[in-house]
Amino acid sequence: AQRGAVPCIKEGCGAWVVPTQPGALEALCCGECGEVFCGACKARPFHYHCNCEDVLPAAREWHSWLREGREKYFGKLAMEDSAAETALADLQQRLQQQEEQLREAEAKLAELEAMEEWKAHNCRRCPSCQRVVEKLDGC
């Protein structure tokens, strides 16, 4: 592997990706499997328009909206507007289909939270290049 290259994060893919700036916030795309992930925190999919430290709070807020906020919002609108009432009825029909998507999203959130906790306990920034490394030694 080239200096600064990082391994693809997709399980089973043994490819390496060479970032333009190692450790920088950029979308890295594996040339073999097509997985897109963050060059700084390795989160997938890449979090466009969001800093690494904002990914977890944004994911929690989005899941809260999926669980509760959306239905409350449409319920309030339905009291004021008949078109919104139709939209609420349609939403309630689709909720069952979306339950599976929500379960998958929550599983990914749990994986992200576990990964962040592991990194907090086992990683640090290299003092010379500022890349995230395991606490075993420098880069």
Tab-separated table of N, CA and C in Angstrom:
chain	number	residue	atom	x	y	z
A	1	ALA	N	0.836	-1.193	0.000
A	1	ALA	CA	0.000	0.000	0.000
A	1	ALA	C	0.873	1.245	0.000
A	2	GLN	N	0.377	2.295	-0.622
A	2	GLN	CA	1.115	3.549	-0.673
A	2	GLN	C	1.081	4.251	0.680
A	3	ARG	N	2.061	5.132	0.899
A	3	ARG	CA	2.089	5.911	2.131
A	3	ARG	C	0.833	6.774	2.197
A	4	GLY	N	0.158	6.752	3.332
A	4	GLY	CA	-1.069	7.520	3.509
A	4	GLY	C	-2.321	6.775	3.095
A	5	ALA	N	-2.169	5.609	2.456
A	5	ALA	CA	-3.328	4.836	2.020
A	5	ALA	C	-4.047	4.254	3.238
A	6	VAL	N	-5.353	4.093	3.101
A	6	VAL	CA	-6.164	3.507	4.168
A	6	VAL	C	-6.905	2.298	3.606
A	7	PRO	N	-7.119	1.291	4.445
A	7	PRO	CA	-7.862	0.123	3.952
A	7	PRO	C	-9.340	0.454	3.792
A	8	CYS	N	-9.952	-0.161	2.808
A	8	CYS	CA	-11.395	-0.024	2.625
A	8	CYS	C	-12.085	-0.557	3.869
A	9	ILE	N	-13.157	0.117	4.290
A	9	ILE	CA	-13.839	-0.282	5.521
A	9	ILE	C	-14.896	-1.354	5.303
A	10	LYS	N	-15.180	-1.684	4.050
A	10	LYS	CA	-16.209	-2.697	3.784
A	10	LYS	C	-15.663	-4.074	4.136
A	11	GLU	N	-16.434	-4.791	4.914
A	11	GLU	CA	-16.037	-6.127	5.346
A	11	GLU	C	-15.806	-7.025	4.135
A	12	GLY	N	-14.672	-7.680	4.113
A	12	GLY	CA	-14.344	-8.597	3.038
A	12	GLY	C	-13.585	-7.964	1.879
A	13	CYS	N	-13.506	-6.641	1.834
A	13	CYS	CA	-12.771	-5.972	0.761
A	13	CYS	C	-11.353	-5.722	1.253
A	14	GLY	N	-10.386	-6.168	0.520
A	14	GLY	CA	-8.999	-6.010	0.933
A	14	GLY	C	-8.285	-4.864	0.238
A	15	ALA	N	-9.038	-4.021	-0.447
A	15	ALA	CA	-8.431	-2.922	-1.213
A	15	ALA	C	-7.969	-1.784	-0.301
A	16	TRP	N	-7.092	-0.960	-0.842
A	16	TRP	CA	-6.603	0.230	-0.153
A	16	TRP	C	-6.992	1.441	-0.980
A	17	VAL	N	-7.302	2.545	-0.300
A	17	VAL	CA	-7.713	3.787	-0.944
A	17	VAL	C	-6.685	4.858	-0.590
A	18	VAL	N	-6.252	5.610	-1.597
A	18	VAL	CA	-5.261	6.667	-1.371
A	18	VAL	C	-5.993	8.016	-1.339
A	19	PRO	N	-6.099	8.646	-0.155
A	19	PRO	CA	-6.759	9.951	-0.082
A	19	PRO	C	-5.872	11.059	-0.638
A	20	THR	N	-6.496	12.168	-1.027
A	20	THR	CA	-5.697	13.304	-1.508
A	20	THR	C	-4.948	13.947	-0.346
A	21	GLN	N	-5.581	13.982	0.837
A	21	GLN	CA	-4.948	14.490	2.052
A	21	GLN	C	-5.247	13.510	3.176
A	22	PRO	N	-4.288	12.664	3.560
A	22	PRO	CA	-4.548	11.679	4.613
A	22	PRO	C	-5.099	12.309	5.889
A	23	GLY	N	-6.175	11.721	6.407
A	23	GLY	CA	-6.789	12.177	7.633
A	23	GLY	C	-7.735	13.351	7.468
A	24	ALA	N	-7.889	13.857	6.247
A	24	ALA	CA	-8.754	15.019	6.011
A	24	ALA	C	-10.207	14.581	5.807
A	25	LEU	N	-11.110	15.517	6.015
A	25	LEU	CA	-12.531	15.283	5.800
A	25	LEU	C	-12.792	15.270	4.300
A	26	GLU	N	-12.871	14.076	3.720
A	26	GLU	CA	-13.160	13.925	2.298
A	26	GLU	C	-13.810	12.568	2.071
A	27	ALA	N	-14.596	12.496	1.014
A	27	ALA	CA	-15.238	11.236	0.653
A	27	ALA	C	-14.215	10.372	-0.071
A	28	LEU	N	-13.983	9.182	0.469
A	28	LEU	CA	-13.091	8.224	-0.174
A	28	LEU	C	-13.959	7.149	-0.818
A	29	CYS	N	-13.645	6.795	-2.036
A	29	CYS	CA	-14.403	5.765	-2.743
A	29	CYS	C	-13.458	4.634	-3.100
A	30	CYS	N	-13.793	3.432	-2.650
A	30	CYS	CA	-12.970	2.261	-2.944
A	30	CYS	C	-13.116	1.925	-4.429
A	31	GLY	N	-11.986	1.779	-5.085
A	31	GLY	CA	-11.995	1.462	-6.505
A	31	GLY	C	-12.440	0.048	-6.809
A	32	GLU	N	-12.394	-0.841	-5.817
A	32	GLU	CA	-12.789	-2.235	-6.059
A	32	GLU	C	-14.252	-2.499	-5.756
A	33	CYS	N	-14.732	-2.064	-4.578
A	33	CYS	CA	-16.110	-2.399	-4.193
A	33	CYS	C	-17.064	-1.217	-4.295
A	34	GLY	N	-16.540	0.007	-4.444
A	34	GLY	CA	-17.397	1.181	-4.579
A	34	GLY	C	-17.871	1.779	-3.264
A	35	GLU	N	-17.450	1.227	-2.135
A	35	GLU	CA	-17.844	1.765	-0.821
A	35	GLU	C	-17.342	3.207	-0.694
A	36	VAL	N	-18.206	4.106	-0.222
A	36	VAL	CA	-17.832	5.504	-0.007
A	36	VAL	C	-17.847	5.766	1.489
A	37	PHE	N	-16.739	6.290	2.016
A	37	PHE	CA	-16.635	6.535	3.454
A	37	PHE	C	-15.785	7.770	3.715
A	38	CYS	N	-15.813	8.243	4.947
A	38	CYS	CA	-15.099	9.458	5.330
A	38	CYS	C	-13.620	9.163	5.531
A	39	GLY	N	-12.761	9.991	4.963
A	39	GLY	CA	-11.324	9.823	5.108
A	39	GLY	C	-10.829	10.162	6.499
A	40	ALA	N	-11.594	10.941	7.270
A	40	ALA	CA	-11.168	11.338	8.614
A	40	ALA	C	-11.652	10.357	9.683
A	41	CYS	N	-12.953	10.082	9.721
A	41	CYS	CA	-13.497	9.244	10.800
A	41	CYS	C	-13.903	7.854	10.331
A	42	LYS	N	-13.842	7.599	9.036
A	42	LYS	CA	-14.170	6.304	8.418
A	42	LYS	C	-15.653	5.944	8.494
A	43	ALA	N	-16.516	6.918	8.790
A	43	ALA	CA	-17.959	6.652	8.834
A	43	ALA	C	-18.474	6.406	7.426
A	44	ARG	N	-19.471	5.540	7.325
A	44	ARG	CA	-20.104	5.298	6.044
A	44	ARG	C	-21.609	5.359	6.223
A	45	PRO	N	-22.329	5.841	5.272
A	45	PRO	CA	-21.805	6.503	4.088
A	45	PRO	C	-21.163	7.831	4.469
A	46	PHE	N	-20.442	8.433	3.532
A	46	PHE	CA	-19.785	9.708	3.813
A	46	PHE	C	-20.821	10.753	4.206
A	47	HIS	N	-20.497	11.543	5.196
A	47	HIS	CA	-21.425	12.538	5.728
A	47	HIS	C	-21.189	13.902	5.076
A	48	TYR	N	-21.764	14.065	3.878
A	48	TYR	CA	-21.657	15.327	3.152
A	48	TYR	C	-22.258	16.461	3.976
A	49	HIS	N	-21.646	17.610	3.942
A	49	HIS	CA	-22.132	18.825	4.613
A	49	HIS	C	-22.231	18.673	6.130
A	50	CYS	N	-21.407	17.827	6.721
A	50	CYS	CA	-21.464	17.588	8.161
A	50	CYS	C	-20.061	17.222	8.648
A	51	ASN	N	-19.593	17.869	9.698
A	51	ASN	CA	-18.297	17.520	10.277
A	51	ASN	C	-18.393	16.180	10.994
A	52	CYS	N	-17.267	15.515	11.160
A	52	CYS	CA	-17.242	14.191	11.794
A	52	CYS	C	-17.904	14.211	13.174
A	53	GLU	N	-17.606	15.251	13.966
A	53	GLU	CA	-18.147	15.299	15.324
A	53	GLU	C	-19.652	15.579	15.338
A	54	ASP	N	-20.219	16.014	14.216
A	54	ASP	CA	-21.654	16.298	14.147
A	54	ASP	C	-22.472	15.121	13.621
A	55	VAL	N	-21.811	14.050	13.176
A	55	VAL	CA	-22.520	12.912	12.580
A	55	VAL	C	-23.443	12.244	13.591
A	56	LEU	N	-22.941	11.914	14.756
A	56	LEU	CA	-23.742	11.200	15.746
A	56	LEU	C	-24.934	12.030	16.221
A	57	PRO	N	-24.747	13.314	16.608
A	57	PRO	CA	-25.928	14.103	16.994
A	57	PRO	C	-26.951	14.244	15.858
A	58	ALA	N	-26.485	14.417	14.628
A	58	ALA	CA	-27.406	14.540	13.495
A	58	ALA	C	-28.163	13.227	13.272
A	59	ALA	N	-27.478	12.096	13.395
A	59	ALA	CA	-28.132	10.797	13.226
A	59	ALA	C	-29.180	10.577	14.317
A	60	ARG	N	-28.859	10.969	15.543
A	60	ARG	CA	-29.833	10.827	16.642
A	60	ARG	C	-31.057	11.697	16.393
A	61	GLU	N	-30.839	12.935	15.938
A	61	GLU	CA	-31.955	13.840	15.661
A	61	GLU	C	-32.835	13.297	14.538
A	62	TRP	N	-32.209	12.780	13.489
A	62	TRP	CA	-32.963	12.210	12.368
A	62	TRP	C	-33.786	11.015	12.821
A	63	HIS	N	-33.218	10.146	13.647
A	63	HIS	CA	-33.959	8.979	14.124
A	63	HIS	C	-35.111	9.393	15.033
A	64	SER	N	-34.926	10.440	15.805
A	64	SER	CA	-36.010	10.949	16.640
A	64	SER	C	-37.160	11.448	15.763
A	65	TRP	N	-36.815	12.147	14.685
A	65	TRP	CA	-37.836	12.618	13.738
A	65	TRP	C	-38.562	11.432	13.118
A	66	LEU	N	-37.828	10.388	12.730
A	66	LEU	CA	-38.469	9.220	12.124
A	66	LEU	C	-39.392	8.516	13.108
A	67	ARG	N	-38.980	8.423	14.373
A	67	ARG	CA	-39.774	7.714	15.376
A	67	ARG	C	-41.011	8.491	15.791
A	68	GLU	N	-40.898	9.826	15.994
A	68	GLU	CA	-41.989	10.573	16.603
A	68	GLU	C	-42.371	11.849	15.865
A	69	GLY	N	-41.393	12.629	15.474
A	69	GLY	CA	-41.642	13.976	14.985
A	69	GLY	C	-42.488	14.068	13.739
A	70	ARG	N	-42.255	13.189	12.787
A	70	ARG	CA	-42.957	13.249	11.506
A	70	ARG	C	-44.462	13.085	11.700
A	71	GLU	N	-44.862	12.074	12.470
A	71	GLU	CA	-46.292	11.815	12.651
A	71	GLU	C	-46.958	12.947	13.434
A	72	LYS	N	-46.272	13.487	14.443
A	72	LYS	CA	-46.817	14.620	15.200
A	72	LYS	C	-47.008	15.836	14.288
A	73	TYR	N	-46.021	16.074	13.435
A	73	TYR	CA	-46.078	17.213	12.516
A	73	TYR	C	-47.274	17.093	11.580
A	74	PHE	N	-47.440	15.924	10.944
A	74	PHE	CA	-48.553	15.738	10.027
A	74	PHE	C	-49.888	15.732	10.766
A	75	GLY	N	-49.899	15.222	11.988
A	75	GLY	CA	-51.131	15.249	12.782
A	75	GLY	C	-51.588	16.670	13.051
A	76	LYS	N	-50.651	17.533	13.385
A	76	LYS	CA	-50.976	18.936	13.636
A	76	LYS	C	-51.477	19.606	12.352
A	77	LEU	N	-50.800	19.332	11.235
A	77	LEU	CA	-51.234	19.910	9.965
A	77	LEU	C	-52.625	19.408	9.558
A	78	ALA	N	-52.910	18.133	9.842
A	78	ALA	CA	-54.189	17.534	9.443
A	78	ALA	C	-55.360	18.227	10.119
A	79	MET	N	-55.140	18.768	11.319
A	79	MET	CA	-56.210	19.484	12.015
A	79	MET	C	-56.559	20.790	11.309
A	80	GLU	N	-55.598	21.320	10.539
A	80	GLU	CA	-55.783	22.625	9.919
A	80	GLU	C	-56.070	22.559	8.413
A	81	ASP	N	-55.761	21.419	7.777
A	81	ASP	CA	-55.807	21.380	6.314
A	81	ASP	C	-56.228	19.987	5.853
A	82	SER	N	-57.222	19.923	4.960
A	82	SER	CA	-57.705	18.623	4.485
A	82	SER	C	-56.672	17.908	3.621
A	83	ALA	N	-55.855	18.653	2.885
A	83	ALA	CA	-54.801	18.023	2.076
A	83	ALA	C	-53.782	17.349	3.002
A	84	ALA	N	-53.499	17.993	4.115
A	84	ALA	CA	-52.582	17.396	5.083
A	84	ALA	C	-53.213	16.163	5.718
A	85	GLU	N	-54.532	16.171	5.865
A	85	GLU	CA	-55.227	15.004	6.417
A	85	GLU	C	-55.052	13.802	5.491
A	86	THR	N	-55.130	14.047	4.181
A	86	THR	CA	-54.896	12.996	3.185
A	86	THR	C	-53.452	12.514	3.259
A	87	ALA	N	-52.531	13.449	3.415
A	87	ALA	CA	-51.111	13.095	3.529
A	87	ALA	C	-50.870	12.255	4.776
A	88	LEU	N	-51.574	12.573	5.867
A	88	LEU	CA	-51.425	11.800	7.103
A	88	LEU	C	-51.941	10.376	6.908
A	89	ALA	N	-53.058	10.226	6.229
A	89	ALA	CA	-53.592	8.892	5.971
A	89	ALA	C	-52.611	8.082	5.129
A	90	ASP	N	-52.036	8.721	4.117
A	90	ASP	CA	-51.033	8.066	3.272
A	90	ASP	C	-49.803	7.698	4.102
A	91	LEU	N	-49.381	8.606	4.951
A	91	LEU	CA	-48.219	8.345	5.816
A	91	LEU	C	-48.469	7.133	6.700
A	92	GLN	N	-49.634	7.052	7.283
A	92	GLN	CA	-49.931	5.936	8.177
A	92	GLN	C	-49.934	4.606	7.427
A	93	GLN	N	-50.298	4.613	6.151
A	93	GLN	CA	-50.258	3.389	5.349
A	93	GLN	C	-48.807	2.952	5.097
A	94	ARG	N	-47.950	3.944	4.903
A	94	ARG	CA	-46.547	3.638	4.599
A	94	ARG	C	-45.701	3.378	5.839
A	95	LEU	N	-46.205	3.685	7.009
A	95	LEU	CA	-45.409	3.520	8.222
A	95	LEU	C	-44.937	2.088	8.428
A	96	GLN	N	-45.788	1.147	8.111
A	96	GLN	CA	-45.398	-0.244	8.287
A	96	GLN	C	-44.218	-0.608	7.391
A	97	GLN	N	-44.238	-0.128	6.157
A	97	GLN	CA	-43.118	-0.370	5.247
A	97	GLN	C	-41.848	0.295	5.777
A	98	GLN	N	-42.007	1.454	6.352
A	98	GLN	CA	-40.856	2.200	6.829
A	98	GLN	C	-40.300	1.661	8.148
A	99	GLU	N	-41.083	0.852	8.844
A	99	GLU	CA	-40.602	0.258	10.091
A	99	GLU	C	-39.322	-0.551	9.864
A	100	GLU	N	-39.290	-1.307	8.778
A	100	GLU	CA	-38.096	-2.102	8.461
A	100	GLU	C	-36.912	-1.185	8.179
A	101	GLN	N	-37.146	-0.122	7.431
A	101	GLN	CA	-36.077	0.839	7.164
A	101	GLN	C	-35.584	1.477	8.454
A	102	LEU	N	-36.506	1.758	9.350
A	102	LEU	CA	-36.140	2.354	10.638
A	102	LEU	C	-35.298	1.379	11.457
A	103	ARG	N	-35.683	0.113	11.460
A	103	ARG	CA	-34.890	-0.882	12.192
A	103	ARG	C	-33.470	-0.957	11.633
A	104	GLU	N	-33.346	-0.919	10.310
A	104	GLU	CA	-32.020	-0.939	9.687
A	104	GLU	C	-31.226	0.317	10.046
A	105	ALA	N	-31.888	1.464	10.017
A	105	ALA	CA	-31.210	2.719	10.355
A	105	ALA	C	-30.771	2.716	11.814
A	106	GLU	N	-31.603	2.175	12.701
A	106	GLU	CA	-31.241	2.124	14.112
A	106	GLU	C	-30.087	1.153	14.342
A	107	ALA	N	-30.035	0.081	13.583
A	107	ALA	CA	-28.905	-0.844	13.688
A	107	ALA	C	-27.618	-0.151	13.251
A	108	LYS	N	-27.688	0.646	12.173
A	108	LYS	CA	-26.513	1.393	11.722
A	108	LYS	C	-26.107	2.438	12.754
A	109	LEU	N	-27.098	3.086	13.389
A	109	LEU	CA	-26.794	4.064	14.433
A	109	LEU	C	-26.100	3.385	15.607
A	110	ALA	N	-26.591	2.213	16.006
A	110	ALA	CA	-25.959	1.485	17.104
A	110	ALA	C	-24.532	1.103	16.744
A	111	GLU	N	-24.314	0.703	15.483
A	111	GLU	CA	-22.968	0.375	15.020
A	111	GLU	C	-22.071	1.609	15.072
A	112	LEU	N	-22.608	2.757	14.636
A	112	LEU	CA	-21.848	4.000	14.661
A	112	LEU	C	-21.498	4.399	16.091
A	113	GLU	N	-22.474	4.290	17.003
A	113	GLU	CA	-22.216	4.634	18.398
A	113	GLU	C	-21.150	3.722	19.001
A	114	ALA	N	-21.227	2.420	18.705
A	114	ALA	CA	-20.230	1.483	19.217
A	114	ALA	C	-18.849	1.787	18.651
A	115	MET	N	-18.794	2.144	17.360
A	115	MET	CA	-17.521	2.471	16.729
A	115	MET	C	-16.928	3.736	17.355
A	116	GLU	N	-17.772	4.742	17.600
A	116	GLU	CA	-17.293	5.983	18.213
A	116	GLU	C	-16.793	5.724	19.633
A	117	GLU	N	-17.493	4.879	20.374
A	117	GLU	CA	-17.063	4.552	21.735
A	117	GLU	C	-15.724	3.809	21.705
A	118	TRP	N	-15.584	2.870	20.756
A	118	TRP	CA	-14.321	2.138	20.641
A	118	TRP	C	-13.192	3.101	20.310
A	119	LYS	N	-13.439	4.009	19.356
A	119	LYS	CA	-12.393	4.969	18.981
A	119	LYS	C	-12.024	5.867	20.153
A	120	ALA	N	-13.006	6.262	20.958
A	120	ALA	CA	-12.726	7.124	22.114
A	120	ALA	C	-11.809	6.425	23.112
A	121	HIS	N	-11.951	5.104	23.244
A	121	HIS	CA	-11.144	4.363	24.214
A	121	HIS	C	-9.830	3.849	23.640
A	122	ASN	N	-9.758	3.658	22.327
A	122	ASN	CA	-8.599	2.983	21.739
A	122	ASN	C	-7.788	3.810	20.751
A	123	CYS	N	-8.228	5.021	20.454
A	123	CYS	CA	-7.532	5.807	19.437
A	123	CYS	C	-7.163	7.192	19.966
A	124	ARG	N	-6.263	7.810	19.251
A	124	ARG	CA	-5.875	9.199	19.521
A	124	ARG	C	-5.330	9.769	18.226
A	125	ARG	N	-5.066	11.047	18.199
A	125	ARG	CA	-4.462	11.680	17.021
A	125	ARG	C	-2.948	11.544	17.130
A	126	CYS	N	-2.316	11.188	16.016
A	126	CYS	CA	-0.859	11.112	15.964
A	126	CYS	C	-0.319	12.530	16.162
A	127	PRO	N	0.647	12.713	17.061
A	127	PRO	CA	1.165	14.055	17.308
A	127	PRO	C	1.870	14.678	16.099
A	128	SER	N	2.379	13.862	15.186
A	128	SER	CA	3.106	14.449	14.056
A	128	SER	C	2.225	14.720	12.843
A	129	CYS	N	1.288	13.807	12.501
A	129	CYS	CA	0.486	14.022	11.287
A	129	CYS	C	-0.993	14.269	11.574
A	130	GLN	N	-1.429	14.133	12.815
A	130	GLN	CA	-2.810	14.372	13.242
A	130	GLN	C	-3.820	13.356	12.721
A	131	ARG	N	-3.356	12.249	12.121
A	131	ARG	CA	-4.280	11.193	11.707
A	131	ARG	C	-4.723	10.428	12.939
A	132	VAL	N	-5.905	9.829	12.877
A	132	VAL	CA	-6.389	9.001	13.964
A	132	VAL	C	-5.656	7.673	13.904
A	133	VAL	N	-5.020	7.288	15.020
A	133	VAL	CA	-4.287	6.026	15.088
A	133	VAL	C	-4.669	5.303	16.363
A	134	GLU	N	-4.450	3.980	16.380
A	134	GLU	CA	-4.638	3.242	17.613
A	134	GLU	C	-3.607	3.696	18.612
A	135	LYS	N	-3.921	3.592	19.891
A	135	LYS	CA	-3.039	4.074	20.946
A	135	LYS	C	-1.772	3.227	21.110
A	136	LEU	N	-1.591	2.245	20.223
A	136	LEU	CA	-0.442	1.358	20.323
A	136	LEU	C	0.859	2.115	20.102
A	137	ASP	N	0.901	2.931	19.033
A	137	ASP	CA	2.094	3.720	18.724
A	137	ASP	C	1.720	4.780	17.699
A	138	GLY	N	2.673	5.523	17.221
A	138	GLY	CA	2.422	6.573	16.227
A	138	GLY	C	2.293	5.977	14.834
A	139	CYS	N	2.250	6.839	13.836
A	139	CYS	CA	2.103	6.330	12.466
A	139	CYS	C	3.451	5.998	11.871
